[in-house]
Short mmCIF file of C-alpha atoms and ligand atoms in Angstrom, two decimals:
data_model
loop_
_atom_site.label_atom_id
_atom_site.label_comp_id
_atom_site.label_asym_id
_atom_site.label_seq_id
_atom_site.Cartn_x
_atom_site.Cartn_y
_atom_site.Cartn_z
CA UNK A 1 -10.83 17.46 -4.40
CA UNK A 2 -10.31 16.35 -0.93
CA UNK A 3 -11.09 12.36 -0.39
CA UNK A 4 -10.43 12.51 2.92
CA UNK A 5 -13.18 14.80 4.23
CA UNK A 6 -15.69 13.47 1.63
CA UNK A 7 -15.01 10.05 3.13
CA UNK A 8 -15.53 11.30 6.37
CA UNK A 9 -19.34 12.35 5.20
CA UNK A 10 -19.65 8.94 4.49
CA UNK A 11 -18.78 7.55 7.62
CA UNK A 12 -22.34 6.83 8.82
CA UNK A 13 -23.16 5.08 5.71
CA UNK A 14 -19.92 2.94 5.59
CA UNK A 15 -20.67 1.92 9.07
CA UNK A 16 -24.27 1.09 8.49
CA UNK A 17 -23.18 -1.39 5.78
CA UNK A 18 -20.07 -2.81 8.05
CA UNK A 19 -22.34 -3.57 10.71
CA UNK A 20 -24.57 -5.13 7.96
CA UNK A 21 -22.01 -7.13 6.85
CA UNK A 22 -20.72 -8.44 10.24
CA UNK A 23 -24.14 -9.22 11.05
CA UNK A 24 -24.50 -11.93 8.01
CA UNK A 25 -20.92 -13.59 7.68
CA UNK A 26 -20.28 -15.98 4.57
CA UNK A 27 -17.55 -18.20 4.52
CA UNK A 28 -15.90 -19.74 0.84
CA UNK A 29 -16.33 -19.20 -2.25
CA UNK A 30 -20.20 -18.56 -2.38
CA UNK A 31 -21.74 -15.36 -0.15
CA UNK A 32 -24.83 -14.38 -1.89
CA UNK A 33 -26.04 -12.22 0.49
CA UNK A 34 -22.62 -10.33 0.88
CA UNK A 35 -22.51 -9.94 -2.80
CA UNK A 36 -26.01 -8.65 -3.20
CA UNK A 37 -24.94 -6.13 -0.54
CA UNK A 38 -22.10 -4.81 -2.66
CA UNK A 39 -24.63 -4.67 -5.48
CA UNK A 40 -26.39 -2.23 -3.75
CA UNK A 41 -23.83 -0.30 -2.17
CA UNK A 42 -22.79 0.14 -6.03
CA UNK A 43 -26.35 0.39 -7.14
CA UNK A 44 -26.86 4.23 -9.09
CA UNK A 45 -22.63 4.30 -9.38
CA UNK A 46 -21.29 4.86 -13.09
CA UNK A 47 -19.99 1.41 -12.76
CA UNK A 48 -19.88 -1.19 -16.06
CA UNK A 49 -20.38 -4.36 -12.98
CA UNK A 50 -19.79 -7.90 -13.78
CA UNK A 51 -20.38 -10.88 -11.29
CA UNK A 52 -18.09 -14.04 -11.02
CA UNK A 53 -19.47 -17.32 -12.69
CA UNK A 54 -17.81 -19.94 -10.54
CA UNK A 55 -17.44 -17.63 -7.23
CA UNK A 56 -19.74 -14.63 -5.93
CA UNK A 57 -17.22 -12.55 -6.87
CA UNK A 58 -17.69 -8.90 -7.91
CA UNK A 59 -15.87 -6.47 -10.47
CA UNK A 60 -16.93 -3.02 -10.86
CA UNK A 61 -15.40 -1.09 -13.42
CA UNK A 62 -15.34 3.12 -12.75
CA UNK A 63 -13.99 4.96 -16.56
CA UNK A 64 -12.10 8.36 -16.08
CA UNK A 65 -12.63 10.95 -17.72
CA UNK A 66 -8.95 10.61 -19.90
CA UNK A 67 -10.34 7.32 -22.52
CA UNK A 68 -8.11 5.05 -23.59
CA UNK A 69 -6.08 5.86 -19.96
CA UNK A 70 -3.94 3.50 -17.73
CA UNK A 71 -6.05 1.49 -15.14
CA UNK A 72 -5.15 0.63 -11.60
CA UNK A 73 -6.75 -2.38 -9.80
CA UNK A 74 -8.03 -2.14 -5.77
CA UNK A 75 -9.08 -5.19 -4.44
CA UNK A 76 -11.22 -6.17 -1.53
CA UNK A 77 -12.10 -9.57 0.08
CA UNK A 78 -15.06 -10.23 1.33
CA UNK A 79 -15.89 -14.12 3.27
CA UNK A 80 -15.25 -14.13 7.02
CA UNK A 81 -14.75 -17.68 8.73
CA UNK A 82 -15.59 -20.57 10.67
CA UNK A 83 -15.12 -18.64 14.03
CA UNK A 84 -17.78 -18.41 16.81
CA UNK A 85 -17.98 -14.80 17.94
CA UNK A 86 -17.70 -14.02 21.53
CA UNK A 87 -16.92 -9.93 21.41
CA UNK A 88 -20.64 -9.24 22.77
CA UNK A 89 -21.05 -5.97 20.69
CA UNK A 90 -24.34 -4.97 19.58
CA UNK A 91 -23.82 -5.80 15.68
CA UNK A 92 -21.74 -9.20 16.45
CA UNK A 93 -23.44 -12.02 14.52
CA UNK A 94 -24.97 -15.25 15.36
CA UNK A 95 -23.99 -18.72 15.13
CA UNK A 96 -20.81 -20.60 13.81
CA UNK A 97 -19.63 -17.98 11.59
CA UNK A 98 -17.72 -14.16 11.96
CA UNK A 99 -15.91 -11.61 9.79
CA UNK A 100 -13.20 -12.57 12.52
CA UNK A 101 -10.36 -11.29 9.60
CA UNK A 102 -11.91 -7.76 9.14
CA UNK A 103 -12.88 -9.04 5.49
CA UNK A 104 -16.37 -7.17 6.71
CA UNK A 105 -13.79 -3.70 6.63
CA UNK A 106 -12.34 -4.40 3.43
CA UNK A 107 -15.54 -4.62 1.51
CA UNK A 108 -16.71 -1.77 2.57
CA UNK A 109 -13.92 0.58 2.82
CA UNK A 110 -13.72 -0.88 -1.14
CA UNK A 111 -17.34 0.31 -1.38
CA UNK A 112 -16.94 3.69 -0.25
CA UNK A 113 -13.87 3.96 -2.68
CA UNK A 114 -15.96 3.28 -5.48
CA UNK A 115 -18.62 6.05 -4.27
CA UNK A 116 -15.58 8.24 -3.79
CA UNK A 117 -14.09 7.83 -7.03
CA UNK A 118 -17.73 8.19 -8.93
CA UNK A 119 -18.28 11.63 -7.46
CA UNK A 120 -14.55 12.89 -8.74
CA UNK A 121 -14.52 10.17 -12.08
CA UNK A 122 -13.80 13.66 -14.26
CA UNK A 123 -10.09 14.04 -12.23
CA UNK A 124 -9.50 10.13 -12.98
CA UNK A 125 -6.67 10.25 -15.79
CA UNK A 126 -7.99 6.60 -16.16
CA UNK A 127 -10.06 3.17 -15.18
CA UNK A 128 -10.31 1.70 -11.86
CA UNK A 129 -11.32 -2.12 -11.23
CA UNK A 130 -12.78 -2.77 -8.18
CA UNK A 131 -12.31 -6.37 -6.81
CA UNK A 132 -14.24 -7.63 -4.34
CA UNK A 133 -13.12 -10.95 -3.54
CA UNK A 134 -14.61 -14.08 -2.31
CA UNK A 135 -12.64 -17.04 -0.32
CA UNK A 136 -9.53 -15.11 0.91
CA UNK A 137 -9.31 -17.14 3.40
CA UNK A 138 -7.83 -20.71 1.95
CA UNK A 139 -10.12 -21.31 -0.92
CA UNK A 140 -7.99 -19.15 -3.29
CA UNK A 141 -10.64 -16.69 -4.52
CA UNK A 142 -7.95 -14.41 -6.11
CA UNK A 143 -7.12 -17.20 -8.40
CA UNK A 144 -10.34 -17.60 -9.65
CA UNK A 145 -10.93 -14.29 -10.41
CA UNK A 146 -7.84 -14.36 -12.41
CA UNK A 147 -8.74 -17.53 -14.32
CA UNK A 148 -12.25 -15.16 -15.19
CA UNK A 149 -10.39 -12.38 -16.07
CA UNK A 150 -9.82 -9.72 -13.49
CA UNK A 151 -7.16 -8.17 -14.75
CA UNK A 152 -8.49 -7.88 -18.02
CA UNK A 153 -11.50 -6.30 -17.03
CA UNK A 154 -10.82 -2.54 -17.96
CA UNK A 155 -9.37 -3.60 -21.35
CA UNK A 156 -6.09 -3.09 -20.32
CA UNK A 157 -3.81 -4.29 -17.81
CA UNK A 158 -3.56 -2.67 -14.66
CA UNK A 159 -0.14 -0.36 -14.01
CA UNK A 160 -0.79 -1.66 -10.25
CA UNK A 161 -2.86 -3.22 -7.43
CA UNK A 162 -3.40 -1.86 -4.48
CA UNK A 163 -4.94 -4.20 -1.00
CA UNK A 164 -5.70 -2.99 2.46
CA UNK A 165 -5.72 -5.38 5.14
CA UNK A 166 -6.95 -4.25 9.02
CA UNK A 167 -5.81 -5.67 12.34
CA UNK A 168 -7.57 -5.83 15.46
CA UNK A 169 -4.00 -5.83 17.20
CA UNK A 170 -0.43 -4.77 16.61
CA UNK A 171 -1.22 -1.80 15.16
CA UNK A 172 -3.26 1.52 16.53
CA UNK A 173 -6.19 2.60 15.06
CA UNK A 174 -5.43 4.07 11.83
CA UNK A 175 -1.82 3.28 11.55
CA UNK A 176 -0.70 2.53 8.54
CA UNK A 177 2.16 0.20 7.68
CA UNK A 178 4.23 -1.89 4.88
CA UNK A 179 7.35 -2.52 3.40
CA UNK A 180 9.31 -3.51 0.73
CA UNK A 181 9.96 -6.94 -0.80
CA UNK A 182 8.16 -9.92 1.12
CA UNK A 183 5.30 -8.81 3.16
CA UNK A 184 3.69 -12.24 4.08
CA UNK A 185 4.37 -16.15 3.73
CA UNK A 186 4.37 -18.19 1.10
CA UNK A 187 1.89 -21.03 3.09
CA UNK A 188 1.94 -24.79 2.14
CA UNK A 189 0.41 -28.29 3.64
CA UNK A 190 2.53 -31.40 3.97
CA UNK A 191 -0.30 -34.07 4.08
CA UNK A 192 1.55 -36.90 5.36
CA UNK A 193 -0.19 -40.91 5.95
CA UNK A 194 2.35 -43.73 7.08
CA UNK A 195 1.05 -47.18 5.81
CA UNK A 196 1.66 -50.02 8.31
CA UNK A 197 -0.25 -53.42 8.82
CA UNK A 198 -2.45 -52.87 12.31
CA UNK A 199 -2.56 -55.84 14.70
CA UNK A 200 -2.73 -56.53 18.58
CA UNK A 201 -0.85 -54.17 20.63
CA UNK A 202 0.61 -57.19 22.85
CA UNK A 203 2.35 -58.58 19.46
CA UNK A 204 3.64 -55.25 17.64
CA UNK A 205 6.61 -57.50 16.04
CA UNK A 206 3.50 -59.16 14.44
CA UNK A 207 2.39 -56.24 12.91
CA UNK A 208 4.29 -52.85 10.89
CA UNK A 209 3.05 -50.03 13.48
CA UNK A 210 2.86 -46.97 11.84
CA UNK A 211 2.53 -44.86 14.75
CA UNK A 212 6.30 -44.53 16.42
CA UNK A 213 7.44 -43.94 12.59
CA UNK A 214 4.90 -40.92 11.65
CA UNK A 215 6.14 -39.16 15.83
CA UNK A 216 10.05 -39.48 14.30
CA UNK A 217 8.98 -37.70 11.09
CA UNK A 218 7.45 -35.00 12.82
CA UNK A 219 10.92 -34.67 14.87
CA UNK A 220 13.04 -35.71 11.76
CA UNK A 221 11.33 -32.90 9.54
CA UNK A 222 12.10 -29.58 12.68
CA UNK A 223 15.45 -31.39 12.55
CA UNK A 224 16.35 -31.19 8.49
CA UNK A 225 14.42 -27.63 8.96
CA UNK A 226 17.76 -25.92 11.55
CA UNK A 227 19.63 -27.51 9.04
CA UNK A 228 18.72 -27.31 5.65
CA UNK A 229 18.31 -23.47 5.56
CA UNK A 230 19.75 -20.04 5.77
CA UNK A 231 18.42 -18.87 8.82
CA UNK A 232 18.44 -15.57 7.50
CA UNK A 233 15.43 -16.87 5.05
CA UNK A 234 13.24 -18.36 7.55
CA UNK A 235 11.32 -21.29 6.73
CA UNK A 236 8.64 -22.36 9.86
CA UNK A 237 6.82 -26.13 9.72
CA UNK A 238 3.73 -26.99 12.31
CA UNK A 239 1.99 -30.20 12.40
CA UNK A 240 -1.36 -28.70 13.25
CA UNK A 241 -2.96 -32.37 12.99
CA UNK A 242 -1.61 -35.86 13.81
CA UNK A 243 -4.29 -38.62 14.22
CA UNK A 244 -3.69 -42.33 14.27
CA UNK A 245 -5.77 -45.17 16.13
CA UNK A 246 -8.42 -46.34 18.19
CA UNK A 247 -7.65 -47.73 21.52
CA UNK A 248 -4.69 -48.58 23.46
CA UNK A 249 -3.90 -52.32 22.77
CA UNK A 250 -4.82 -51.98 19.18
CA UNK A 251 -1.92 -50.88 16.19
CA UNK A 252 -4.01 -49.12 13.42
CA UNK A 253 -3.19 -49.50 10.07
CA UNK A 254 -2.21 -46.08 9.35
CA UNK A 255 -1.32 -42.46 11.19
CA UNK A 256 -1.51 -39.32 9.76
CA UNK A 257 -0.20 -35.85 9.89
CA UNK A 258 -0.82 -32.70 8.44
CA UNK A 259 1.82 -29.49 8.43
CA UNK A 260 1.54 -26.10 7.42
CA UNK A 261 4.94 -25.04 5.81
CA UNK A 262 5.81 -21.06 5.52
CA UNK A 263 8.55 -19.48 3.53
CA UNK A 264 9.59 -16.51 1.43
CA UNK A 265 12.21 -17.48 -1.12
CA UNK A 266 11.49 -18.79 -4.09
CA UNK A 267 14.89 -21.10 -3.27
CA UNK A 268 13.13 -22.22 0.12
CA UNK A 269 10.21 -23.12 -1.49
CA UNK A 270 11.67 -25.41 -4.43
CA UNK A 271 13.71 -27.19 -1.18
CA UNK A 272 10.50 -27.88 1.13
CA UNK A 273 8.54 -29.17 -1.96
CA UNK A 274 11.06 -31.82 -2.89
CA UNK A 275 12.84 -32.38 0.50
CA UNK A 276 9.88 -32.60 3.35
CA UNK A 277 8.26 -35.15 1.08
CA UNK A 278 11.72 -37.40 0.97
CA UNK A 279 12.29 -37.04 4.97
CA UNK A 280 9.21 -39.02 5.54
CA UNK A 281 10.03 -41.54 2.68
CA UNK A 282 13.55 -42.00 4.32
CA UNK A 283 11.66 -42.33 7.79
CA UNK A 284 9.15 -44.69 6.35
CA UNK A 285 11.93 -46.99 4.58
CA UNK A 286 14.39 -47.00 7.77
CA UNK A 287 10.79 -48.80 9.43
CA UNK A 288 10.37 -50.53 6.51
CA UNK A 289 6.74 -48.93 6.29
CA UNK A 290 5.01 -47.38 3.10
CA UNK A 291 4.29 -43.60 3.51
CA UNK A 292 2.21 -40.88 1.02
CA UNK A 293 3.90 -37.92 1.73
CA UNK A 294 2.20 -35.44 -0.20
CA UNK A 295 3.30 -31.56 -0.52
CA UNK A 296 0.10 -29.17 -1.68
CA UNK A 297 0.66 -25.79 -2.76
CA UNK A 298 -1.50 -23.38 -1.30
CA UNK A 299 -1.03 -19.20 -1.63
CA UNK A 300 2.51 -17.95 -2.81
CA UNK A 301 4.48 -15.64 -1.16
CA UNK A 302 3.15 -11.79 -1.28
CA UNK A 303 6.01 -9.53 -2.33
CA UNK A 304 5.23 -5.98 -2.42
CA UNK A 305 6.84 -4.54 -5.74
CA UNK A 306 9.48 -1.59 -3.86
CA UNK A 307 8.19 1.54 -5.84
CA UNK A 308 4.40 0.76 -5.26
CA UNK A 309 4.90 -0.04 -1.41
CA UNK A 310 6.56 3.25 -1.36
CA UNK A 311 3.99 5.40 -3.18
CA UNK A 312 1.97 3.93 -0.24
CA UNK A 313 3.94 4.95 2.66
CA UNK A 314 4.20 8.80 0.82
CA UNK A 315 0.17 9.05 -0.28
CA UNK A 316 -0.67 7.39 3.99
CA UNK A 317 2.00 10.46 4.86
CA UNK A 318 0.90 13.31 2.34
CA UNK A 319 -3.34 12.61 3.08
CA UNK A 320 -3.40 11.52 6.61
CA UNK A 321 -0.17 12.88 7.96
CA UNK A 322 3.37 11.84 9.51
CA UNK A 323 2.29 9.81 12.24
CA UNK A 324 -0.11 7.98 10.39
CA UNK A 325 2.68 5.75 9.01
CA UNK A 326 4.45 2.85 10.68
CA UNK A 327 7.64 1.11 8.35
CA UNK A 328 7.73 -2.67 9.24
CA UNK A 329 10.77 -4.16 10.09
CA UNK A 330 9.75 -7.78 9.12
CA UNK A 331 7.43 -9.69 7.33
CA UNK A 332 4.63 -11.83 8.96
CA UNK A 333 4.36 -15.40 8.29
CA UNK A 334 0.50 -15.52 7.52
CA UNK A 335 -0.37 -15.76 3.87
CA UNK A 336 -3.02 -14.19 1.36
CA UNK A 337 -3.80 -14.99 -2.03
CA UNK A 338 -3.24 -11.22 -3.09
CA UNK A 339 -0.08 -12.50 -3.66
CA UNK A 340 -1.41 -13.95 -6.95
CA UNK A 341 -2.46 -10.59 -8.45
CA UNK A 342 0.56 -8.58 -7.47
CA UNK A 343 2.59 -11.56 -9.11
CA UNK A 344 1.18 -10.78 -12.38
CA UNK A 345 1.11 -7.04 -12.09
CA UNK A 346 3.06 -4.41 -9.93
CA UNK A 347 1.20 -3.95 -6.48
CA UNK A 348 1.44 -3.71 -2.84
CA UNK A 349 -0.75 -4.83 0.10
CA UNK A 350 -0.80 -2.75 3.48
CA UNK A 351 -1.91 -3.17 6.88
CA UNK A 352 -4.63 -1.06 8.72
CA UNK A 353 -4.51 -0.97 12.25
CA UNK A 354 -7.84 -1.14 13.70
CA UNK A 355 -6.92 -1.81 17.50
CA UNK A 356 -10.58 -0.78 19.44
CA UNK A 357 -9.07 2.70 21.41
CA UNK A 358 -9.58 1.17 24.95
CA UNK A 359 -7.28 -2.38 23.98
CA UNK A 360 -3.88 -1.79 23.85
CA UNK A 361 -2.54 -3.54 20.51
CA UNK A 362 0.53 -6.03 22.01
CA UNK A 363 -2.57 -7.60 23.88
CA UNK A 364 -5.45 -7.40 21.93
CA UNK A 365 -7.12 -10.41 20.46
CA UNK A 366 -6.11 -11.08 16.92
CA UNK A 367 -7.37 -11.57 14.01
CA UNK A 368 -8.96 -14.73 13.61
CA UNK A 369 -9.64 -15.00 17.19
CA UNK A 370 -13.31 -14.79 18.62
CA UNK A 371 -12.70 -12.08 20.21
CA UNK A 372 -11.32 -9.98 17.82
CA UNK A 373 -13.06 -6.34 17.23
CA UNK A 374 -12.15 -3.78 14.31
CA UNK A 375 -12.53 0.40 15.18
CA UNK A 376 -15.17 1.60 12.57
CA UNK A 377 -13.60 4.82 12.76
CA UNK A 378 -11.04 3.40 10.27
CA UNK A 379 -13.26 3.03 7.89
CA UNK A 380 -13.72 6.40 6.04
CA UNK A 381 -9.40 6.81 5.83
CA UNK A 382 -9.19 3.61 4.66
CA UNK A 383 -11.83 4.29 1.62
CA UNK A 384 -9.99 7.64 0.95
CA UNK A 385 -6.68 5.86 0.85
CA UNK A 386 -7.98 3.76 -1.31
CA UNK A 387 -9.41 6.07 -3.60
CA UNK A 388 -6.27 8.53 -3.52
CA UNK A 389 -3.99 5.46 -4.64
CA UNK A 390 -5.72 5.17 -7.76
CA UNK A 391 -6.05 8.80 -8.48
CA UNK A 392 -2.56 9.68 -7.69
CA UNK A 393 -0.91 6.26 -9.45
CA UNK A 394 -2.87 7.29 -12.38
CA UNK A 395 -2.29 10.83 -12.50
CA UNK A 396 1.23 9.46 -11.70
CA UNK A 397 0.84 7.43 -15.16
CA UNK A 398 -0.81 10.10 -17.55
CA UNK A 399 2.26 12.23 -16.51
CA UNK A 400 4.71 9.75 -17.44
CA UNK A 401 3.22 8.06 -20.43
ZN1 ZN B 1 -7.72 -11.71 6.18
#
């Protein structure tokens, strides 16, 4: 069987339904119209398909032709967000809302893995779950899915998860790349509101002003940050938002601040939650102001079991050649909630590059940004990496087992 040129005869139809897809963004945990679009990407597929009760979600399940074989899980996500596009292509959508993430790639290139994988189900020496996921993108959609069941949806626990992620910059057009160990951030909020007592701004020893206390804790908390840590496990704070007051010659009652806090170690992590929260209590009591200083834990950190990100690297080498992969050297400090499913079962994410030919990818725009465009010509190696994952991991399995 070769994936690769079958996914190649597919490329029309994959970019049909991409363009379909970026056309009609969704953002959350709700995108009806996206998942009635999977529905009938799937539609006519030996699929047993179940839908998500408290999220659009969909989970497709494909049987092998081995029963009672190992599964392995691939996983898509699907919303976009709350981005205005400006790229001026002929398929960009409308409005306040764009697949400015690539999530419109994922879902297809998922898609066309499923298609894949139907035509060849008699060399599957076991199940595949296909996850197609709703609100990536902050609303935790992979954690839903695994309250409903995801990983149970096969009958048996999947051997390992496999993600694909694109990127409209850093990397070329069909580059592959991952690594070992940490991939991306653990990514936290410190939601932070300094109580004073407002009064008039000509009498502030009349009032408690909250305002000079919540600037020191944003200084105070870069300050414990060089010195709390290892530098060699990085830990990175911003205070994205700080708002506090009205007018010049009035002191409000309160100012607040909100921080996003990334980190890797699970040692870093325990030290943020309990010691950001006490720098702005100190703060507050050295001003002799009252202070909520609340830490909320948003996506953990991804970590890319070793053997699984390797089987990666050595299927992108062995179906699309050599120079196809790219090792990386670092980690990035964004976040996803894959994290969640390869914490519960071996797995490991990997970028796509998807740099358009004529932008060079140190200056393209990035994802997220309103600019940002994805090459459909990744599309159809993308769905055959997908698809050769699974069959190789469980061919991989039934040889072991
Ligand atoms: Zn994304």
């Amino acid at each position: 069987m070769n994936l690769r040129d079958d996914a190649r005869a597919l490329s029309d139809d994959l970019i049909r339904m991409r363009h379909d897809l970026h056309r009609t963004p969704e953002v959350g945990l709700d995108l009806p119209r996206t998942q009635e679009r999977v529905l009938a990407a799937l539609d006519g597929l030996p699929l047993e398909i179940s839908t998500g009760e408290g999220l659009s979600s969909v989970t497709a399940v494909l049987r092998g032709a081995r029963p009672g074989g190992p599964t392995v899980l691939l996983r898509g996500d699907m919303d976009a967000l709350p981005v205005a596009e400006r790229t001026g292509l002929p398929y960009a959508a409308e409005g306040d809302l764009m697949h400015a993430c690539g999530h419109d790639l994922h879902t297809t290139m998922l898609a066309g893995s499923a298609r894949l994988l139907a035509t060849h189900r008699d060399r599957l020496a076991g199940d595949v779950v296909f996850m197609f996921q709703p609100g990536e993108e902050g609303w935790d959609g992979a954690g839903h899915m695994l309250a409903e069941g995801v990983l149970d949806a096969s009958g048996t626990r999947p051997v390992a998860a496999y993600a694909l992620h694109v990127s409209s910059s850093i990397h070329a057009s069909g580059v592959f790349a991952t690594r070992t160990g940490p991939l991306l951030a653990a990514s936290n909020v410190l939601d932070v509101t300094v109580r004073g007592a407002g009064g008039h701004g000509s009498a502030p020893h009349r009032a408690k002003d909250p305002i000079p206390a919540a600037c020191e804790m944003v200084t105070a908390l870069q300050t414990w940050l060089s010195r709390a840590f290892d530098v060699f496990d990085p830990v990175v704070l911003t205070v994205g938002s700080f708002h506090a007051g009205t007018l010049p010659n009035i002191i409000p009652d309160t100012a607040r601040f909100t921080a996003t806090v990334r980190s890797f170690s699970p040692e870093a992590f325990e030290r943020l939650r309990e010691g950001l929260p006490a720098v702005c209590r100190g703060v507050a009591a050295a001003h002799g102001l009252e202070v909520d200083a609340e830490f909320i834990e948003q996506y953990p950190t991804t970590v890319n079991d070793a053997a699984e990100a390797d089987f990666i690297a050595e299927t992108v080498r062995e179906v699309h050649g050599e120079e196809r992969y790219e090792p990386m050297e670092n980690p990035i400090l964004g976040a996803e909630d894959f994290s969640r499913v390869i914490a519960e079962v071996p797995g490991a994410m990997a970028f796509l590059g998807a740099t358009l030919p004529d932008r060079d990818p140190e200056t393209a725009p990035s994802n997220h940004s309103p600019l940002a465009a994805f090459d459909d010509a990744v599309l159809a190696d993308g769905s055959a990496l997908y698809a050769e994952l699974a069959v190789r991991r469980l061919e991989a399995e039934a040889v072991t087992a």
